[in-house]
Amino acid sequence: MIEKVGVIGAGQMGNGIAHVCALSKFDVKLIDINEAQLKKALQTIDTNMSRQVKRGFITEDDHQAALSRIATGQSYELLKDCDFIIEAATEKEEIKKEIMKALCPVLKPEAMLASNTSSISITRLAAATDRPSKFIGMHFMNPVPLMQLVELIRGLATDDETYTAVKTLAEKLGKTTASSEDFPAFIVNRILLPMINEAVYTLYEGVGSVDSIDTAMRLGANHPMGPLELADFIGLDVCLAVMQVLYDGLADSKYRPCPLLVKYVEAGWYGKKVGRGFYDYSGETPIPTR
């Protein structure tokens, strides 16, 4: 039975996962190597819960009780009594494997593990642990408190008990699950990221401007956000990482990352989180950069 949840990584996804778990009355241990990031995460969670109170989704008592359930720290030792730990670190396989190897020795034997990876092989990540049968992919959508879907991805060794326990956890968090086989980028990003990459190619080849491409897809395909705006929201570094996983894993040229996407990432223009991507966010209204 899952009662105490550990979250590794206090970035956008990690703080969102901690948010929904705490609101669902789980004790949460949130860790990150950066103390400033932990403080920022708690501030973000507090702000987002305050918005939920104002909109009538939760009460102020719910808000304060949830905040009291979140403990933070920089050491894996904080997770030693957790029943379930989800890794939400940067989308780089080497870093995730290093985390797993360092984490496992401090955990109790029955603890289950998951990765929030949006594209990387669950089987390979599980092999870096001492408990591949208790390892699963649990891919939340961004922003976690608002998005209903969680993709569940079984690795080759994931057992039925782990899958059932994590599916039950997702449902307790108010999420709907979709099961994916362990193929590069799973379901959502296997479909979504090539579309975004094609939008970047459309910009790169001069077919349309940033504004024209996003307007065309919002109004012509009834998408709530244009693909370039969405890429900025996801993070261009994350988009590139997923496309690279698809390109390497499926060996098909149709998944080749657009050179313009590569160039933006090399420039450090990762999107909204840094203030510049396909849009400039320095003013009150985002302005297209091309």
Tab-separated table of C-alpha atoms in Angstrom:
chain	number	residue	atom	x	y	z
A	1	MET	CA	0.000	0.000	0.000
A	2	ILE	CA	1.359	3.408	-0.973
A	3	GLU	CA	1.201	6.024	1.794
A	4	LYS	CA	4.507	7.915	1.523
A	5	VAL	CA	5.631	9.226	-1.857
A	6	GLY	CA	9.095	10.479	-2.765
A	7	VAL	CA	9.681	12.855	-5.675
A	8	ILE	CA	13.155	13.391	-7.121
A	9	GLY	CA	13.536	16.721	-8.904
A	10	ALA	CA	11.815	19.966	-7.879
A	11	GLY	CA	11.405	21.453	-11.344
A	12	GLN	CA	8.178	22.052	-13.231
A	13	MET	CA	7.136	18.396	-13.314
A	14	GLY	CA	8.416	17.455	-9.859
A	15	ASN	CA	6.662	20.272	-8.046
A	16	GLY	CA	3.447	19.469	-9.930
A	17	ILE	CA	3.632	15.801	-8.911
A	18	ALA	CA	4.320	16.777	-5.285
A	19	HIS	CA	1.348	19.178	-5.470
A	20	VAL	CA	-1.214	16.560	-6.569
A	21	CYS	CA	0.120	13.890	-4.210
A	22	ALA	CA	-0.044	16.187	-1.182
A	23	LEU	CA	-3.567	17.329	-2.078
A	24	SER	CA	-4.573	13.657	-2.293
A	25	LYS	CA	-3.398	13.186	1.326
A	26	PHE	CA	-0.123	11.375	0.660
A	27	ASP	CA	2.944	12.310	2.693
A	28	VAL	CA	5.464	13.697	0.195
A	29	LYS	CA	9.254	13.928	0.349
A	30	LEU	CA	10.539	16.257	-2.387
A	31	ILE	CA	14.276	16.300	-3.005
A	32	ASP	CA	16.591	18.209	-5.329
A	33	ILE	CA	20.326	18.900	-5.397
A	34	ASN	CA	19.586	22.643	-5.534
A	35	GLU	CA	18.242	24.201	-2.328
A	36	ALA	CA	17.096	27.332	-4.180
A	37	GLN	CA	15.059	25.133	-6.543
A	38	LEU	CA	13.345	23.498	-3.558
A	39	LYS	CA	12.351	26.893	-2.165
A	40	LYS	CA	11.079	27.947	-5.592
A	41	ALA	CA	9.094	24.699	-5.877
A	42	LEU	CA	7.353	25.254	-2.531
A	43	GLN	CA	6.498	28.817	-3.557
A	44	THR	CA	5.096	27.555	-6.864
A	45	ILE	CA	3.014	24.879	-5.124
A	46	ASP	CA	1.690	27.446	-2.631
A	47	THR	CA	0.788	29.882	-5.435
A	48	ASN	CA	-0.910	27.221	-7.548
A	49	MET	CA	-2.925	25.909	-4.610
A	50	SER	CA	-3.985	29.479	-3.774
A	51	ARG	CA	-5.356	29.759	-7.320
A	52	GLN	CA	-7.314	26.544	-6.778
A	53	VAL	CA	-8.785	28.011	-3.573
A	54	LYS	CA	-9.854	31.186	-5.404
A	55	ARG	CA	-11.535	29.114	-8.107
A	56	GLY	CA	-13.380	26.998	-5.552
A	57	PHE	CA	-11.625	23.729	-6.433
A	58	ILE	CA	-10.224	23.247	-2.919
A	59	THR	CA	-10.675	24.911	0.476
A	60	GLU	CA	-8.077	26.929	2.363
A	61	ASP	CA	-7.929	24.094	4.894
A	62	ASP	CA	-7.109	21.669	2.048
A	63	HIS	CA	-4.394	24.078	0.890
A	64	GLN	CA	-2.691	24.382	4.274
A	65	ALA	CA	-3.013	20.669	5.084
A	66	ALA	CA	-1.434	19.728	1.743
A	67	LEU	CA	1.507	22.106	2.264
A	68	SER	CA	2.111	20.570	5.703
A	69	ARG	CA	2.467	17.121	4.102
A	70	ILE	CA	5.443	18.162	1.935
A	71	ALA	CA	8.963	17.803	3.343
A	72	THR	CA	12.003	18.834	1.318
A	73	GLY	CA	15.679	17.975	1.344
A	74	GLN	CA	18.793	17.361	-0.708
A	75	SER	CA	19.673	13.827	0.422
A	76	TYR	CA	18.313	10.485	-0.762
A	77	GLU	CA	18.219	9.503	2.935
A	78	LEU	CA	14.982	11.475	3.177
A	79	LEU	CA	13.360	8.808	0.981
A	80	LYS	CA	14.345	5.757	3.024
A	81	ASP	CA	10.842	5.165	4.411
A	82	CYS	CA	8.931	5.965	1.203
A	83	ASP	CA	6.690	3.312	-0.338
A	84	PHE	CA	6.925	4.776	-3.828
A	85	ILE	CA	9.476	7.095	-5.433
A	86	ILE	CA	9.042	8.880	-8.748
A	87	GLU	CA	12.032	10.394	-10.524
A	88	ALA	CA	11.313	13.665	-12.349
A	89	ALA	CA	14.827	14.823	-13.180
A	90	THR	CA	16.066	16.204	-16.492
A	91	GLU	CA	15.300	14.171	-19.642
A	92	LYS	CA	18.775	12.623	-19.956
A	93	GLU	CA	19.193	8.866	-19.641
A	94	GLU	CA	22.664	9.000	-18.078
A	95	ILE	CA	21.486	11.312	-15.288
A	96	LYS	CA	18.431	9.188	-14.568
A	97	LYS	CA	20.537	6.015	-14.356
A	98	GLU	CA	22.995	7.710	-11.986
A	99	ILE	CA	20.090	8.723	-9.759
A	100	MET	CA	18.733	5.168	-9.687
A	101	LYS	CA	22.099	3.636	-8.790
A	102	ALA	CA	22.624	6.110	-5.942
A	103	LEU	CA	19.040	5.879	-4.698
A	104	CYS	CA	18.444	2.137	-4.447
A	105	PRO	CA	20.835	1.371	-1.544
A	106	VAL	CA	18.903	3.680	0.817
A	107	LEU	CA	15.406	2.379	0.008
A	108	LYS	CA	13.477	-0.314	1.820
A	109	PRO	CA	13.340	-3.568	-0.188
A	110	GLU	CA	9.625	-3.355	-0.983
A	111	ALA	CA	9.704	0.246	-2.252
A	112	MET	CA	8.510	0.746	-5.827
A	113	LEU	CA	10.169	3.090	-8.324
A	114	ALA	CA	8.951	5.061	-11.317
A	115	SER	CA	10.314	7.511	-13.832
A	116	ASN	CA	8.370	10.452	-15.221
A	117	THR	CA	10.412	10.227	-18.418
A	118	SER	CA	8.511	11.302	-21.511
A	119	SER	CA	10.509	9.183	-23.960
A	120	ILE	CA	13.332	7.034	-22.527
A	121	SER	CA	13.163	3.221	-22.351
A	122	ILE	CA	11.692	2.047	-19.050
A	123	THR	CA	13.393	-1.330	-19.494
A	124	ARG	CA	16.826	0.311	-19.712
A	125	LEU	CA	16.192	2.561	-16.715
A	126	ALA	CA	14.891	-0.395	-14.696
A	127	ALA	CA	18.103	-2.303	-15.447
A	128	ALA	CA	20.038	0.410	-13.577
A	129	THR	CA	18.155	-0.482	-10.367
A	130	ASP	CA	18.217	-3.424	-7.969
A	131	ARG	CA	14.456	-3.976	-8.473
A	132	PRO	CA	13.448	-3.984	-12.158
A	133	SER	CA	10.228	-5.864	-11.351
A	134	LYS	CA	9.177	-2.940	-9.126
A	135	PHE	CA	10.008	-0.245	-11.707
A	136	ILE	CA	7.505	1.445	-14.041
A	137	GLY	CA	7.077	4.517	-16.220
A	138	MET	CA	4.579	7.060	-14.883
A	139	HIS	CA	4.444	9.930	-17.370
A	140	PHE	CA	2.446	12.905	-16.089
A	141	MET	CA	1.370	15.658	-18.467
A	142	ASN	CA	2.299	19.312	-17.927
A	143	PRO	CA	0.940	21.183	-15.977
A	144	VAL	CA	0.394	18.259	-13.630
A	145	PRO	CA	-2.378	19.763	-11.435
A	146	LEU	CA	-4.505	20.550	-14.523
A	147	MET	CA	-3.844	17.731	-16.983
A	148	GLN	CA	-5.876	14.571	-16.436
A	149	LEU	CA	-3.768	11.965	-18.239
A	150	VAL	CA	-0.996	9.769	-16.883
A	151	GLU	CA	0.728	7.328	-19.236
A	152	LEU	CA	1.744	4.048	-17.587
A	153	ILE	CA	4.595	2.178	-19.248
A	154	ARG	CA	5.656	-1.295	-18.184
A	155	GLY	CA	9.249	-2.309	-18.686
A	156	LEU	CA	10.073	-5.848	-19.714
A	157	ALA	CA	10.361	-6.916	-16.057
A	158	THR	CA	7.593	-4.819	-14.443
A	159	ASP	CA	5.348	-7.144	-12.431
A	160	ASP	CA	1.553	-7.061	-12.170
A	161	GLU	CA	1.600	-5.985	-8.516
A	162	THR	CA	3.590	-2.848	-9.335
A	163	TYR	CA	1.432	-1.962	-12.328
A	164	THR	CA	-1.782	-2.364	-10.312
A	165	ALA	CA	-0.446	-0.356	-7.352
A	166	VAL	CA	0.698	2.541	-9.538
A	167	LYS	CA	-2.533	2.552	-11.560
A	168	THR	CA	-4.453	2.746	-8.288
A	169	LEU	CA	-2.197	5.597	-7.146
A	170	ALA	CA	-2.867	7.544	-10.351
A	171	GLU	CA	-6.604	7.097	-9.894
A	172	LYS	CA	-6.381	8.332	-6.288
A	173	LEU	CA	-4.696	11.455	-7.683
A	174	GLY	CA	-7.768	12.002	-9.855
A	175	LYS	CA	-5.986	11.011	-13.068
A	176	THR	CA	-7.034	8.854	-16.000
A	177	THR	CA	-4.430	6.340	-17.154
A	178	ALA	CA	-3.459	5.132	-20.605
A	179	SER	CA	-1.161	2.115	-20.929
A	180	SER	CA	1.683	2.227	-23.434
A	181	GLU	CA	4.189	-0.348	-24.570
A	182	ASP	CA	7.839	0.502	-23.929
A	183	PHE	CA	8.633	2.048	-27.321
A	184	PRO	CA	10.468	5.367	-27.818
A	185	ALA	CA	8.355	8.369	-26.653
A	186	PHE	CA	5.377	6.102	-25.787
A	187	ILE	CA	1.969	7.334	-27.082
A	188	VAL	CA	1.524	11.074	-26.507
A	189	ASN	CA	4.984	12.237	-27.498
A	190	ARG	CA	5.272	9.692	-30.330
A	191	ILE	CA	2.395	11.606	-31.954
A	192	LEU	CA	2.824	15.134	-30.547
A	193	LEU	CA	6.558	15.814	-30.892
A	194	PRO	CA	6.874	14.933	-34.596
A	195	MET	CA	4.039	17.408	-35.211
A	196	ILE	CA	5.920	20.098	-33.299
A	197	ASN	CA	9.135	19.206	-35.129
A	198	GLU	CA	7.296	19.529	-38.461
A	199	ALA	CA	6.021	22.954	-37.381
A	200	VAL	CA	9.635	23.978	-36.734
A	201	TYR	CA	10.589	22.683	-40.197
A	202	THR	CA	7.719	24.746	-41.624
A	203	LEU	CA	9.238	27.821	-39.965
A	204	TYR	CA	12.795	26.823	-40.959
A	205	GLU	CA	11.840	26.443	-44.624
A	206	GLY	CA	10.006	29.786	-44.674
A	207	VAL	CA	6.567	28.346	-45.336
A	208	GLY	CA	5.127	30.603	-42.627
A	209	SER	CA	6.067	32.860	-39.746
A	210	VAL	CA	5.720	31.871	-36.067
A	211	ASP	CA	2.443	33.770	-35.843
A	212	SER	CA	1.087	32.335	-39.102
A	213	ILE	CA	1.914	28.740	-38.164
A	214	ASP	CA	0.393	28.982	-34.702
A	215	THR	CA	-2.683	30.863	-35.913
A	216	ALA	CA	-3.217	28.311	-38.700
A	217	MET	CA	-3.148	25.373	-36.301
A	218	ARG	CA	-5.259	27.057	-33.619
A	219	LEU	CA	-7.997	28.100	-36.023
A	220	GLY	CA	-7.573	25.497	-38.759
A	221	ALA	CA	-7.186	22.425	-36.557
A	222	ASN	CA	-8.936	23.768	-33.439
A	223	HIS	CA	-5.839	23.256	-31.273
A	224	PRO	CA	-5.907	25.240	-28.007
A	225	MET	CA	-2.265	26.305	-28.555
A	226	GLY	CA	-0.216	26.623	-31.691
A	227	PRO	CA	2.601	24.039	-32.016
A	228	LEU	CA	5.408	26.591	-31.613
A	229	GLU	CA	3.757	28.158	-28.575
A	230	LEU	CA	3.320	24.654	-27.174
A	231	ALA	CA	6.989	23.858	-27.850
A	232	ASP	CA	7.995	26.936	-25.840
A	233	PHE	CA	5.710	25.802	-23.024
A	234	ILE	CA	7.141	22.262	-22.990
A	235	GLY	CA	10.737	23.514	-23.319
A	236	LEU	CA	12.692	23.352	-26.551
A	237	ASP	CA	15.432	21.376	-24.805
A	238	VAL	CA	12.865	18.742	-23.840
A	239	CYS	CA	11.415	18.720	-27.374
A	240	LEU	CA	14.882	18.152	-28.819
A	241	ALA	CA	15.656	15.394	-26.308
A	242	VAL	CA	12.460	13.523	-27.199
A	243	MET	CA	13.046	13.899	-30.938
A	244	GLN	CA	16.582	12.584	-30.502
A	245	VAL	CA	15.237	9.534	-28.626
A	246	LEU	CA	12.777	8.907	-31.473
A	247	TYR	CA	15.440	9.391	-34.145
A	248	ASP	CA	17.962	7.134	-32.396
A	249	GLY	CA	15.450	4.533	-31.249
A	250	LEU	CA	13.463	4.102	-34.459
A	251	ALA	CA	16.230	4.830	-36.998
A	252	ASP	CA	13.840	6.644	-39.322
A	253	SER	CA	14.806	9.926	-40.983
A	254	LYS	CA	11.294	11.318	-40.516
A	255	TYR	CA	12.180	11.826	-36.848
A	256	ARG	CA	15.327	13.875	-37.543
A	257	PRO	CA	15.263	16.958	-35.292
A	258	CYS	CA	14.913	20.174	-37.276
A	259	PRO	CA	18.241	22.061	-37.465
A	260	LEU	CA	16.449	25.220	-36.313
A	261	LEU	CA	15.286	23.453	-33.148
A	262	VAL	CA	18.881	22.358	-32.528
A	263	LYS	CA	20.111	25.920	-33.066
A	264	TYR	CA	17.622	27.416	-30.610
A	265	VAL	CA	18.647	24.893	-27.940
A	266	GLU	CA	22.334	25.577	-28.579
A	267	ALA	CA	21.592	29.287	-28.082
A	268	GLY	CA	19.940	28.546	-24.744
A	269	TRP	CA	16.550	29.678	-26.067
A	270	TYR	CA	14.592	26.934	-24.317
A	271	GLY	CA	11.214	28.680	-24.375
A	272	LYS	CA	9.001	30.196	-21.733
A	273	LYS	CA	11.035	28.954	-18.747
A	274	VAL	CA	14.015	31.106	-19.788
A	275	GLY	CA	12.023	33.951	-21.341
A	276	ARG	CA	12.852	33.283	-24.992
A	277	GLY	CA	12.158	30.610	-27.578
A	278	PHE	CA	9.939	30.959	-30.615
A	279	TYR	CA	8.469	33.850	-28.634
A	280	ASP	CA	10.090	36.585	-26.536
A	281	TYR	CA	8.459	36.651	-23.094
A	282	SER	CA	10.258	39.690	-21.678
A	283	GLY	CA	7.243	42.002	-22.084
A	284	GLU	CA	3.613	41.775	-21.047
A	285	THR	CA	2.656	40.058	-24.297
A	286	PRO	CA	4.764	37.315	-25.971
A	287	ILE	CA	6.281	38.485	-29.270
A	288	PRO	CA	7.286	36.065	-32.064
A	289	THR	CA	11.044	35.939	-32.569
A	290	ARG	CA	10.802	35.079	-36.281
